[in-house]
mmCIF file of C-alpha atoms and ligand atoms in Angstrom:
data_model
loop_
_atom_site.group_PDB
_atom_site.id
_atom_site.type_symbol
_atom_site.label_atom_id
_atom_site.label_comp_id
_atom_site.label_asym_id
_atom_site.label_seq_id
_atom_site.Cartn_x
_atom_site.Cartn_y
_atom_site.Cartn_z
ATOM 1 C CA UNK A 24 56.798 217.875 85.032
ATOM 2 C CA UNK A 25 56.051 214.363 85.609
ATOM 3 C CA UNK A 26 58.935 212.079 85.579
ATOM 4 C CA UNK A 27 58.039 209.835 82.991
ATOM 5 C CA UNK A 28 56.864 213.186 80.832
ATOM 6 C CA UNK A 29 60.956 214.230 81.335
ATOM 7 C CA UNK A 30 61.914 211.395 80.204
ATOM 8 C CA UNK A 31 60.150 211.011 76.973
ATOM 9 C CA UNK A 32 61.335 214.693 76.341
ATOM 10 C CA UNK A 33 64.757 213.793 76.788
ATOM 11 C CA UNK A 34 64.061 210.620 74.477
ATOM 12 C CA UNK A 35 62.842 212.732 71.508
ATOM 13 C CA UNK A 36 65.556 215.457 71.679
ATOM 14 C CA UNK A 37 68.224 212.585 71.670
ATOM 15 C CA UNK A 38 67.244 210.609 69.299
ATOM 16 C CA UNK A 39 66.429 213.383 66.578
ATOM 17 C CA UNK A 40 70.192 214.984 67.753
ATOM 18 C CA UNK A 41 71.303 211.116 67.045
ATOM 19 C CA UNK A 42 70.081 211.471 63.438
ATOM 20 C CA UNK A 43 71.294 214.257 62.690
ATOM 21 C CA UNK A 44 74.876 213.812 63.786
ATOM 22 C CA UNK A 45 77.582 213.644 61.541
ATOM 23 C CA UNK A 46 80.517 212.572 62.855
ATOM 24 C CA UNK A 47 81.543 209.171 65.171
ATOM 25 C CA UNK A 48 82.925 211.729 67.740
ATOM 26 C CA UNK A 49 79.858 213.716 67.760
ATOM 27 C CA UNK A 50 77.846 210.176 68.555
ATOM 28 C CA UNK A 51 80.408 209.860 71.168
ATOM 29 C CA UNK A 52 79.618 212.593 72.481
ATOM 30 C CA UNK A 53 75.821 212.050 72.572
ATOM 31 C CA UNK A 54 76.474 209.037 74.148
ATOM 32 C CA UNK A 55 78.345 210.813 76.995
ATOM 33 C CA UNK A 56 75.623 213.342 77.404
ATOM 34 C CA UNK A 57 72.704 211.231 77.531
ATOM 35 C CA UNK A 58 73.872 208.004 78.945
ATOM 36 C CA UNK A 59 76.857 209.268 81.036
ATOM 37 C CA UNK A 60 77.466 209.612 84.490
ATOM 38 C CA UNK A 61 76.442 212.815 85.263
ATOM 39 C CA UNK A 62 73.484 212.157 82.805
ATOM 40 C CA UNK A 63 69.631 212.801 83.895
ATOM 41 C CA UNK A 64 68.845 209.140 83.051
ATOM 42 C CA UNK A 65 71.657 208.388 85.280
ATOM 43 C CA UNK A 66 70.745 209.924 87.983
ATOM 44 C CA UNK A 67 67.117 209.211 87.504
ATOM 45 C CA UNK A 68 68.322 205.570 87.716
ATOM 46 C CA UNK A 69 70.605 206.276 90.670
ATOM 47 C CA UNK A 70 67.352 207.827 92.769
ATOM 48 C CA UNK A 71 65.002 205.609 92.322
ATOM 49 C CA UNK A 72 64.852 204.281 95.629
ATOM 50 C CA UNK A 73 63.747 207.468 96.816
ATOM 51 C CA UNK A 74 60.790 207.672 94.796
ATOM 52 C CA UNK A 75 57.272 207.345 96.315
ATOM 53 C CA UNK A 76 56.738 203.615 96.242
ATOM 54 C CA UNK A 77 53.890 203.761 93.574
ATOM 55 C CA UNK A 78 55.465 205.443 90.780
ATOM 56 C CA UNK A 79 59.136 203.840 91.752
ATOM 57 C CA UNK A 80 58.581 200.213 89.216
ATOM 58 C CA UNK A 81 56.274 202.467 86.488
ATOM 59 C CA UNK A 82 59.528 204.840 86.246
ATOM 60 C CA UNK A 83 62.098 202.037 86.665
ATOM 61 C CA UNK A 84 60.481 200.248 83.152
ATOM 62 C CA UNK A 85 60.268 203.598 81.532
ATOM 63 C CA UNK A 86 64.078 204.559 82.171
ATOM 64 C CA UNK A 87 65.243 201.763 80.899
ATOM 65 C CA UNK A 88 63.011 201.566 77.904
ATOM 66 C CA UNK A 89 64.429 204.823 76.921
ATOM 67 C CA UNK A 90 68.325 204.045 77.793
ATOM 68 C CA UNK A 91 67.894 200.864 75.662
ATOM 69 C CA UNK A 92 66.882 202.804 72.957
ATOM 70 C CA UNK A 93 69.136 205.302 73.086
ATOM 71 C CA UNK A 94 71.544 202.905 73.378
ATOM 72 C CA UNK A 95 70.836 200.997 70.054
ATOM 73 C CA UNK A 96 69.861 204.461 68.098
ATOM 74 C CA UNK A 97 73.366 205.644 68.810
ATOM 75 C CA UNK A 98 75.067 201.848 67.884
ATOM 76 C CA UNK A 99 73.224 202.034 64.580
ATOM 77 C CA UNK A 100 74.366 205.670 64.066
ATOM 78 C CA UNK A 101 77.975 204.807 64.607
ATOM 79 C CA UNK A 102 77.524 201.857 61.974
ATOM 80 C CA UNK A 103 75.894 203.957 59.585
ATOM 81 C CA UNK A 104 78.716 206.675 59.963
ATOM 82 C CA UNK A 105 81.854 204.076 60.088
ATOM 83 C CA UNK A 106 81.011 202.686 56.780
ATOM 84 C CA UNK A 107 80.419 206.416 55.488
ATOM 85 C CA UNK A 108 84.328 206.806 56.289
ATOM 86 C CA UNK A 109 84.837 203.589 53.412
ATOM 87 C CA UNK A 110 82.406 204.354 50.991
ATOM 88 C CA UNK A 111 84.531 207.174 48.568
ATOM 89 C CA UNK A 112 87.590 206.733 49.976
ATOM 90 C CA UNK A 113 88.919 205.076 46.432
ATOM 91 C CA UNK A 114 87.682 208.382 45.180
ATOM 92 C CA UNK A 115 89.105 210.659 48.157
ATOM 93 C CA UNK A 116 92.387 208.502 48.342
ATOM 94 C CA UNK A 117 93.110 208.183 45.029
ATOM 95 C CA UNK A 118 94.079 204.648 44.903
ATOM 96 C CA UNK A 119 95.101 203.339 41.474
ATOM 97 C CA UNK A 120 94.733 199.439 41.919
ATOM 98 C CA UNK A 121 96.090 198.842 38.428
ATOM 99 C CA UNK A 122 99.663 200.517 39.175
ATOM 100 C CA UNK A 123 102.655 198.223 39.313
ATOM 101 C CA UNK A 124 103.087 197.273 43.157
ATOM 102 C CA UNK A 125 106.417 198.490 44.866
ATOM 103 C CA UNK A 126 108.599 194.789 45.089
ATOM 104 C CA UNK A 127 110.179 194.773 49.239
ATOM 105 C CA UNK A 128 114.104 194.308 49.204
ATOM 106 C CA UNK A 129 114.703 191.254 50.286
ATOM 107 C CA UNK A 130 118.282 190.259 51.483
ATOM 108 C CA UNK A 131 119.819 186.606 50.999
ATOM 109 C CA UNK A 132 122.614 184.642 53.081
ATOM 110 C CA UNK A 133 126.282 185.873 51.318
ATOM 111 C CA UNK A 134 127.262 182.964 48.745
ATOM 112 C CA UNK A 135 130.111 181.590 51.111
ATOM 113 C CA UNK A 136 127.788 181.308 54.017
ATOM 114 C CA UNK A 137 125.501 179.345 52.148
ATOM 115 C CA UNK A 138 128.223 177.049 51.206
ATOM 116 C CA UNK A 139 130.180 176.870 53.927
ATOM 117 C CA UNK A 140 126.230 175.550 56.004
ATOM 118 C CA UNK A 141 126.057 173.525 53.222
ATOM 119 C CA UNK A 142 129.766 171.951 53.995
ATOM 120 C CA UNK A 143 129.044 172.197 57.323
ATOM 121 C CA UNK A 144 126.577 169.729 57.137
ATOM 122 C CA UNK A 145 127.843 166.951 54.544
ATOM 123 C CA UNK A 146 130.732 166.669 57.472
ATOM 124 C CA UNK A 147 128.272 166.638 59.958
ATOM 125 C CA UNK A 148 126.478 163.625 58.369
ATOM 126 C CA UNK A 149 129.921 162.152 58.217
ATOM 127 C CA UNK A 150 130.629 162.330 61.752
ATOM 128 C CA UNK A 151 132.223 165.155 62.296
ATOM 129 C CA UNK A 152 132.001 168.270 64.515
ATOM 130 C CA UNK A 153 132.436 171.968 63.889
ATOM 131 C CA UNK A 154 134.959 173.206 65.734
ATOM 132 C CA UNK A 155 136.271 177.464 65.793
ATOM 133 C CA UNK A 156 139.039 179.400 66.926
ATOM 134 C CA UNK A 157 139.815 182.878 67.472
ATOM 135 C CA UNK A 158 140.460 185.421 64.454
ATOM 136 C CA UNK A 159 143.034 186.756 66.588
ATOM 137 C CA UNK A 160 145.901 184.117 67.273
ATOM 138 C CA UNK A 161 149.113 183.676 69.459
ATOM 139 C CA UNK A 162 152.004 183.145 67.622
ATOM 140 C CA UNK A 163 152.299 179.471 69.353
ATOM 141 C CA UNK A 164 149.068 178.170 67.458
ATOM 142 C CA UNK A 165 149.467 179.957 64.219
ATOM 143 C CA UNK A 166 152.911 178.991 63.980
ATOM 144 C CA UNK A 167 154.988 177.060 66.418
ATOM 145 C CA UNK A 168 152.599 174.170 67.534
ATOM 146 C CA UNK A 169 152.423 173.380 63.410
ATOM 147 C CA UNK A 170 156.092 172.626 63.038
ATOM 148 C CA UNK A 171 157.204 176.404 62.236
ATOM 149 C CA UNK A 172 159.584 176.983 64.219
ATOM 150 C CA UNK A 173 160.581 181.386 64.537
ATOM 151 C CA UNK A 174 163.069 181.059 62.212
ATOM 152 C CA UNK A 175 161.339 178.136 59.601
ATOM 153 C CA UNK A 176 161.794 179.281 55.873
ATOM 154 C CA UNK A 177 157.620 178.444 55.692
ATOM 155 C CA UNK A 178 156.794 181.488 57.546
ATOM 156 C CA UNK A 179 157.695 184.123 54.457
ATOM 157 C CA UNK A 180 154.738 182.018 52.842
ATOM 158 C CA UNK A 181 152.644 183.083 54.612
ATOM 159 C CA UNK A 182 152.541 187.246 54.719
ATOM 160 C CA UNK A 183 151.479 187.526 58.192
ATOM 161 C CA UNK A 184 149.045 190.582 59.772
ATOM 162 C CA UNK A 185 150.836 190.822 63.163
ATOM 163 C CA UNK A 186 149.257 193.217 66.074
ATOM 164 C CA UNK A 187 151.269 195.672 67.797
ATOM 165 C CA UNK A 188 151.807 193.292 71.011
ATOM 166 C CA UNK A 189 152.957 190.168 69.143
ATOM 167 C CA UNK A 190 149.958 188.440 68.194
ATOM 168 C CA UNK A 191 148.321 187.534 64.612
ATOM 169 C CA UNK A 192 145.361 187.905 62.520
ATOM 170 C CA UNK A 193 145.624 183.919 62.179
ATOM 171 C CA UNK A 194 146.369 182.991 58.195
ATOM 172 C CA UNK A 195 144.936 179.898 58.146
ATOM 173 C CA UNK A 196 141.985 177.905 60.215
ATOM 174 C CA UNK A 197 145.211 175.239 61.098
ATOM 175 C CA UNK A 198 145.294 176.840 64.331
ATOM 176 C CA UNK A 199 142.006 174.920 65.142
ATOM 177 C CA UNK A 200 143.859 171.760 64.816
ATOM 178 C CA UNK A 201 145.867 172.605 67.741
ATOM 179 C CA UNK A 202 143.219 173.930 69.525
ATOM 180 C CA UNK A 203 141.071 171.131 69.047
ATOM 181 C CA UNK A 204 143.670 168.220 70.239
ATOM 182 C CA UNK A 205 144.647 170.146 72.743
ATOM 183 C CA UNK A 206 141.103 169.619 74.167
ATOM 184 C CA UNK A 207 139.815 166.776 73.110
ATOM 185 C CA UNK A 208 141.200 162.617 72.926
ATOM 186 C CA UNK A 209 141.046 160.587 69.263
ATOM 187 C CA UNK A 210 139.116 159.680 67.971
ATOM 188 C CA UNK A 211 138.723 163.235 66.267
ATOM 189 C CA UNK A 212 136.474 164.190 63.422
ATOM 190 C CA UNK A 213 136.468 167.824 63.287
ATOM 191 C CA UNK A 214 136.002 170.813 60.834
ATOM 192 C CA UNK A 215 136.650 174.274 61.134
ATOM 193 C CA UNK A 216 135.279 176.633 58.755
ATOM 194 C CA UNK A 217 136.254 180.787 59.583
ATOM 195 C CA UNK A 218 138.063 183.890 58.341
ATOM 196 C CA UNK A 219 141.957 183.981 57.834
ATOM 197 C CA UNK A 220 144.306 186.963 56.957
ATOM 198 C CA UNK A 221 146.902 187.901 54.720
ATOM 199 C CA UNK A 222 149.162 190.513 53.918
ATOM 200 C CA UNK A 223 148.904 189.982 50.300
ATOM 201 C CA UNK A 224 148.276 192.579 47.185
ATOM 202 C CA UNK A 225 145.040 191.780 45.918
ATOM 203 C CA UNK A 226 144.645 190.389 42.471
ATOM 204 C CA UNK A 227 141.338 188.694 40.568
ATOM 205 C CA UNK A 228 142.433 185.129 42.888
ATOM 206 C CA UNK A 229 144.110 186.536 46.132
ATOM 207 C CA UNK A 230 142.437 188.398 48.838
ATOM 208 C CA UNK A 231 143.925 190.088 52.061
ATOM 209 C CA UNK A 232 140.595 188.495 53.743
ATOM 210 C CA UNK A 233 139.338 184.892 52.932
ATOM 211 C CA UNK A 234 137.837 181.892 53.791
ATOM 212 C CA UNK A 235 138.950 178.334 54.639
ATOM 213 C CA UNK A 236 137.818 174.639 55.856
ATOM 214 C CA UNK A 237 139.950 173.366 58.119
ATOM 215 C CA UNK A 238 139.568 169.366 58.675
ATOM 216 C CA UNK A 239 141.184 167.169 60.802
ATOM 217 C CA UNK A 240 140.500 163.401 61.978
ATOM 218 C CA UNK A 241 142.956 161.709 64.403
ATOM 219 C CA UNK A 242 142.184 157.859 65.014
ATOM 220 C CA UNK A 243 144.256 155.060 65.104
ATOM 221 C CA UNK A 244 145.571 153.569 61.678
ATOM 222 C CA UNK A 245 144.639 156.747 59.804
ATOM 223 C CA UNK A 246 146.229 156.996 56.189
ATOM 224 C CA UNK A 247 146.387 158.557 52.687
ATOM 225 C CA UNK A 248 143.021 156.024 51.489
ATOM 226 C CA UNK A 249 141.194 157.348 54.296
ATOM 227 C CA UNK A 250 141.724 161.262 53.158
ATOM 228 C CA UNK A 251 140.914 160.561 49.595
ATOM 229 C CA UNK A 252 137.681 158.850 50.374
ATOM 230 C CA UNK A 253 136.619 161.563 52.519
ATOM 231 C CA UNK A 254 137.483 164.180 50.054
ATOM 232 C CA UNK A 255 136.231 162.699 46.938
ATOM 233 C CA UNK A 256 132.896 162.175 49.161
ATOM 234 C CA UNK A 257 132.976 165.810 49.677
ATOM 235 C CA UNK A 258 133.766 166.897 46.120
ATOM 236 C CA UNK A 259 130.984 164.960 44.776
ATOM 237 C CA UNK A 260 128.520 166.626 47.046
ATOM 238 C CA UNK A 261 129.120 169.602 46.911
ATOM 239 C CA UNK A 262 129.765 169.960 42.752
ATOM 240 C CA UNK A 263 126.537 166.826 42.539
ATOM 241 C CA UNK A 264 128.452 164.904 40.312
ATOM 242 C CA UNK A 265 132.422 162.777 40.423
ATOM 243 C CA UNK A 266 134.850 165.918 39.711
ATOM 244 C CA UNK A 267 138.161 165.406 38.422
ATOM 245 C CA UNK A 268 140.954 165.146 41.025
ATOM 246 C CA UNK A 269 144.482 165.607 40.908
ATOM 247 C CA UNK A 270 146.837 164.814 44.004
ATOM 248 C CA UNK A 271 150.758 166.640 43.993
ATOM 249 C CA UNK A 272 153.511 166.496 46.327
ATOM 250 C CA UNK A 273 153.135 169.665 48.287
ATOM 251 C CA UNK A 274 154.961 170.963 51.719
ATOM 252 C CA UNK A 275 153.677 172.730 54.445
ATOM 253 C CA UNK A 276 155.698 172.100 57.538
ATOM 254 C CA UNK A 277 152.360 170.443 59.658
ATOM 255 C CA UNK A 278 151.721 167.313 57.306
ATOM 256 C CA UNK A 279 154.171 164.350 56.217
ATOM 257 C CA UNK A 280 153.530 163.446 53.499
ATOM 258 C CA UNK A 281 151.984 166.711 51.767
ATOM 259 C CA UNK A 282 150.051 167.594 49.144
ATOM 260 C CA UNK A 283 148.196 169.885 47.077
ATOM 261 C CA UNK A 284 144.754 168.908 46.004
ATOM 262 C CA UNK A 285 143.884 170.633 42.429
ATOM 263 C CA UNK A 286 140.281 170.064 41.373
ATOM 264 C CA UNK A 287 140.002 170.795 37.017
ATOM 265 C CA UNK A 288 138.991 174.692 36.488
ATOM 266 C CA UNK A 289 134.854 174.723 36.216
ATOM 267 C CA UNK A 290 135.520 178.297 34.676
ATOM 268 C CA UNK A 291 137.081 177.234 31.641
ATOM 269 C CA UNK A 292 136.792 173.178 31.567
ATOM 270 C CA UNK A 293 140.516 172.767 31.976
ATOM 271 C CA UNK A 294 141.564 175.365 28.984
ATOM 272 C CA UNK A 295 142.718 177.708 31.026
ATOM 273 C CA UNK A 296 141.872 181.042 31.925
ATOM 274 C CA UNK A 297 142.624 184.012 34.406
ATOM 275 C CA UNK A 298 141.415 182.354 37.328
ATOM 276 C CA UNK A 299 143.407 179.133 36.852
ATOM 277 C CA UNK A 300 146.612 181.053 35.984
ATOM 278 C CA UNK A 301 145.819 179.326 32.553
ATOM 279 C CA UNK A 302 146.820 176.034 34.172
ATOM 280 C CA UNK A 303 143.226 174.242 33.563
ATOM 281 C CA UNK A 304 143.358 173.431 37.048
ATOM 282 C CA UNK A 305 142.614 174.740 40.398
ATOM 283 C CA UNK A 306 144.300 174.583 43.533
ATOM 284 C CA UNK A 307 141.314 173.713 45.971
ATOM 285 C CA UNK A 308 142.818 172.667 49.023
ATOM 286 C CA UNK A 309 146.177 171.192 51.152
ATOM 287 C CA UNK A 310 146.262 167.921 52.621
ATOM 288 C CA UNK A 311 148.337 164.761 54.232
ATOM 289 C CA UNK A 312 149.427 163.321 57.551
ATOM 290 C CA UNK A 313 149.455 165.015 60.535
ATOM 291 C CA UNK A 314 153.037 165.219 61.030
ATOM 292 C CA UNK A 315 154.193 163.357 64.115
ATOM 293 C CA UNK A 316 156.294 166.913 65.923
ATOM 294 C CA UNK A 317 152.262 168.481 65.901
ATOM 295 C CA UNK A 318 150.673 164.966 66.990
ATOM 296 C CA UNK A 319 153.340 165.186 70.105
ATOM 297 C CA UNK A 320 153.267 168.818 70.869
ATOM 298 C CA UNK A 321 149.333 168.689 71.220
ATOM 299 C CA UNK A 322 149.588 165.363 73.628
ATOM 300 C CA UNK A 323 148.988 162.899 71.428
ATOM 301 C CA UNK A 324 151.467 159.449 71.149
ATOM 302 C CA UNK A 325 152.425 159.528 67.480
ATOM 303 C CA UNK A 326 153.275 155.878 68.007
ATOM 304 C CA UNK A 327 149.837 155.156 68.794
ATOM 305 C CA UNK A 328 147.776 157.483 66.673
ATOM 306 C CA UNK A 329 147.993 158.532 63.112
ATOM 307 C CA UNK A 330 146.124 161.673 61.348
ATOM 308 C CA UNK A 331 144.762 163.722 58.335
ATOM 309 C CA UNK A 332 144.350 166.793 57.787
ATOM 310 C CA UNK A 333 143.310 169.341 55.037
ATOM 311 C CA UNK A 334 142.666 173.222 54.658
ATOM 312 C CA UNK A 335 140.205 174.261 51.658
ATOM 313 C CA UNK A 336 140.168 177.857 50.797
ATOM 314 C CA UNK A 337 136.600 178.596 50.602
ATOM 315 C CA UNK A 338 136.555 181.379 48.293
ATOM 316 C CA UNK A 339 137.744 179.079 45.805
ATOM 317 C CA UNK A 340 135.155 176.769 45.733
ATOM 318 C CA UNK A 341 132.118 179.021 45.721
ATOM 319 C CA UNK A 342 134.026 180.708 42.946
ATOM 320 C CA UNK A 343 134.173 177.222 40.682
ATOM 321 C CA UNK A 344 130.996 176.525 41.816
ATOM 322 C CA UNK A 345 129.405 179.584 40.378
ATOM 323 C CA UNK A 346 131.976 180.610 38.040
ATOM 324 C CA UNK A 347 132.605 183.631 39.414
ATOM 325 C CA UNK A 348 135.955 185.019 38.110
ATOM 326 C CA UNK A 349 137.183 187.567 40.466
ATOM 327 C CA UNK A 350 137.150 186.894 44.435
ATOM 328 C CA UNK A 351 137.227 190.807 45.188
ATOM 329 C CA UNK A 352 133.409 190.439 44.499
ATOM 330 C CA UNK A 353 132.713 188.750 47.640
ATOM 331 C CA UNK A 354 133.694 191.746 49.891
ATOM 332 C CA UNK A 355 132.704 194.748 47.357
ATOM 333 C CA UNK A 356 129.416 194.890 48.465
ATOM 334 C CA UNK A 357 128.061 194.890 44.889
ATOM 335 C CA UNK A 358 124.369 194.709 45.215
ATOM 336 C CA UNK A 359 123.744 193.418 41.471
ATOM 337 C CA UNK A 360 126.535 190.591 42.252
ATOM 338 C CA UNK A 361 124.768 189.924 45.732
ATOM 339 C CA UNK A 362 121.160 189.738 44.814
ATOM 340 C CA UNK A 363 122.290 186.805 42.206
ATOM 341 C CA UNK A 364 122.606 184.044 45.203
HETATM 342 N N1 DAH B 417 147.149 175.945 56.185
HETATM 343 C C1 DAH B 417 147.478 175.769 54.797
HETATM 344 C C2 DAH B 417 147.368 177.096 54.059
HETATM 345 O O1 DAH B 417 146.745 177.994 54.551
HETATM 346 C C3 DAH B 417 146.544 174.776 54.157
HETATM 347 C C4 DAH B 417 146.741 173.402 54.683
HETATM 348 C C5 DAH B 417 147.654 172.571 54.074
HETATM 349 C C6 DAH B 417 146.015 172.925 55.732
HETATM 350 C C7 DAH B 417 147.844 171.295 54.503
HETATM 351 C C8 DAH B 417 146.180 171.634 56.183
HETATM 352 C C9 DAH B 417 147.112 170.822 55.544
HETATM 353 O O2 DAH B 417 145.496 171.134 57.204
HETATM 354 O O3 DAH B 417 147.263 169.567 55.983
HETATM 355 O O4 DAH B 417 147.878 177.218 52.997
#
């Protein structure tokens, strides 16, 4: 048979197999057998050079002719087939675009983190750094560089976690003071937000696990004005409006003079209530002046330089903020008291 007669045969059986295929892999397939490598077009193609010199262009047009529309007849095929595979498919599928849609779980930052960023950066714009320490804490920085000496009365206050070689799950963030002058020259503006331990029952107010802010700021000519200000600053921030302070003589062994800061109870508006101890006030943070034994011990002249510091239990504060009456909920993991922040 003449070349160009095999060609239009080959034509005529692919295109009517084209048309009648059902299936994208049985146009793929086609596609393969009639435009493929090992195809007769192909190798028509492929030859052509070896064709009598007369014939060689007339057969040349006529290949191609017929590749190109094999070609599109199989393109159009696919189309025709690939929307097939849409057209039902509500019916096939059974998709019911009126049900209720299925709502992702979305998790949230835990209420203290979100305050303590939020503290973190009303210091910041006040000029102070964050500073850290380690959970885990010598004796020396818990203890002995704050003025508690091994055998101070203040350390039955404080029901200590102790490891089995001497060291301490620290109970308070004032073992960043020490850290921090140790390291650095006044002036210092630092905070130090983190986890402290206690060996404590646990009750609606008192966890074994907590949180506290640890501040300190070392300069010359430092006093009691300069603490207020910074803490009534704070106070107002954080609450958006002047809260109601209350300053008492308090001792911890690190600060002369001391004192206890009490904020009035957001829970019950001063009337008292489980939270407050029915007091009407709540105990938000210590303060006072460094005392001059830590200034020393840490390599600072106590002659020259003069401090405050202050430790805010955390907990607290998120729990007057939110009036949240029971600070065991921050570690249940209680979904339906999570999802609320
Ligand atoms: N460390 C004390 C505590 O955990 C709180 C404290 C009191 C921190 C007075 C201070 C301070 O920096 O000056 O109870």
């Amino acid at each position: 048979m003449e070349i160009t007669q095999q060609l239009k045969e080959i034509e005529k059986a692919a295109l009517r197999e084209i048309e009648t295929s059902r299936s994208l892999k049985e146009v793929q397939d086609l596609r393969i057998r009639y435009l493929g490598r090992k195809s007769r077009i192909t190798s028509i193609l492929k030859e052509l050079g070896s064709l009598p010199k007369e014939i060689r262009p007339e057969v040349g047009r006529v290949s191609n002719e017929i590749k190109r529309c094999i070609e599109d007849a199989i393109e159009n095929r696919g189309e025709d087939l690939s929307e097939d595979i849409f057209s039902g498919l509500d019916e096939k599928e059974k998709i019911d675009i009126t049900e209720p849609g299925i709502k992702g779980e979305r998790g949230t930052l835990h209420p203290i983190t979100q305050l303590r960023m939020e503290l973190e950066d009303i210091f910041m714009s006040m000029g102070f750094t964050i500073a850290t320490g380690p959970e885990i804490e010598l004796d020396y920085y818990n203890f002995e560089a704050l003025n508690i000496p091994q055998d101070h009365p203040a350390r039955d206050i404080q029901d200590t976690i102790w490891t089995i070689d001497g060291n301490l799950l620290r109970t308070h963030t004032s073992s960043v003071q020490i850290r921090t002058m140790e390291k650095l020259k006044p002036p210092i503006r630092i905070v130090a937000p983190g986890r402290v331990f206690r060996y404590e029952e646990t009750n609606a107010s008192h966890e074994h696990t907590f949180y506290q802010v640890e501040g300190l700021m070392v300069d010359r000519n430092i006093s009691v004005s300069n603490l207020i200000a910074v803490m009534r600053t704070i106070l107002r921030e954080v609450f958006q409006k002047d809260v109601a302070v209350r300053l008492r003589p308090g001792y911890f062994p690190f600060v002369e003079p001391g004192f206890e800061l009490d904020i009035s109870c957001h829970l019950c508006d001063g009337n008292g209530c489980q939270v407050c101890k029915y007091s009407g006030w709540e105990e938000l943070l210590g303060c006072g002046l460094v005392h001059p034994n830590v200034l020393r011990m840490s390599g600072i002249d106590p002659e020259e330089y003069s401090g405050f510091a202050f430790g805010m239990g955390l907990d607290r504060l998120v729990m007057m903020r939110y009036g949240i009456d029971d600070i065991r909920l921050f570690h249940s993991g209680n979904l339906r008291f999570l999802e609320q922040f």
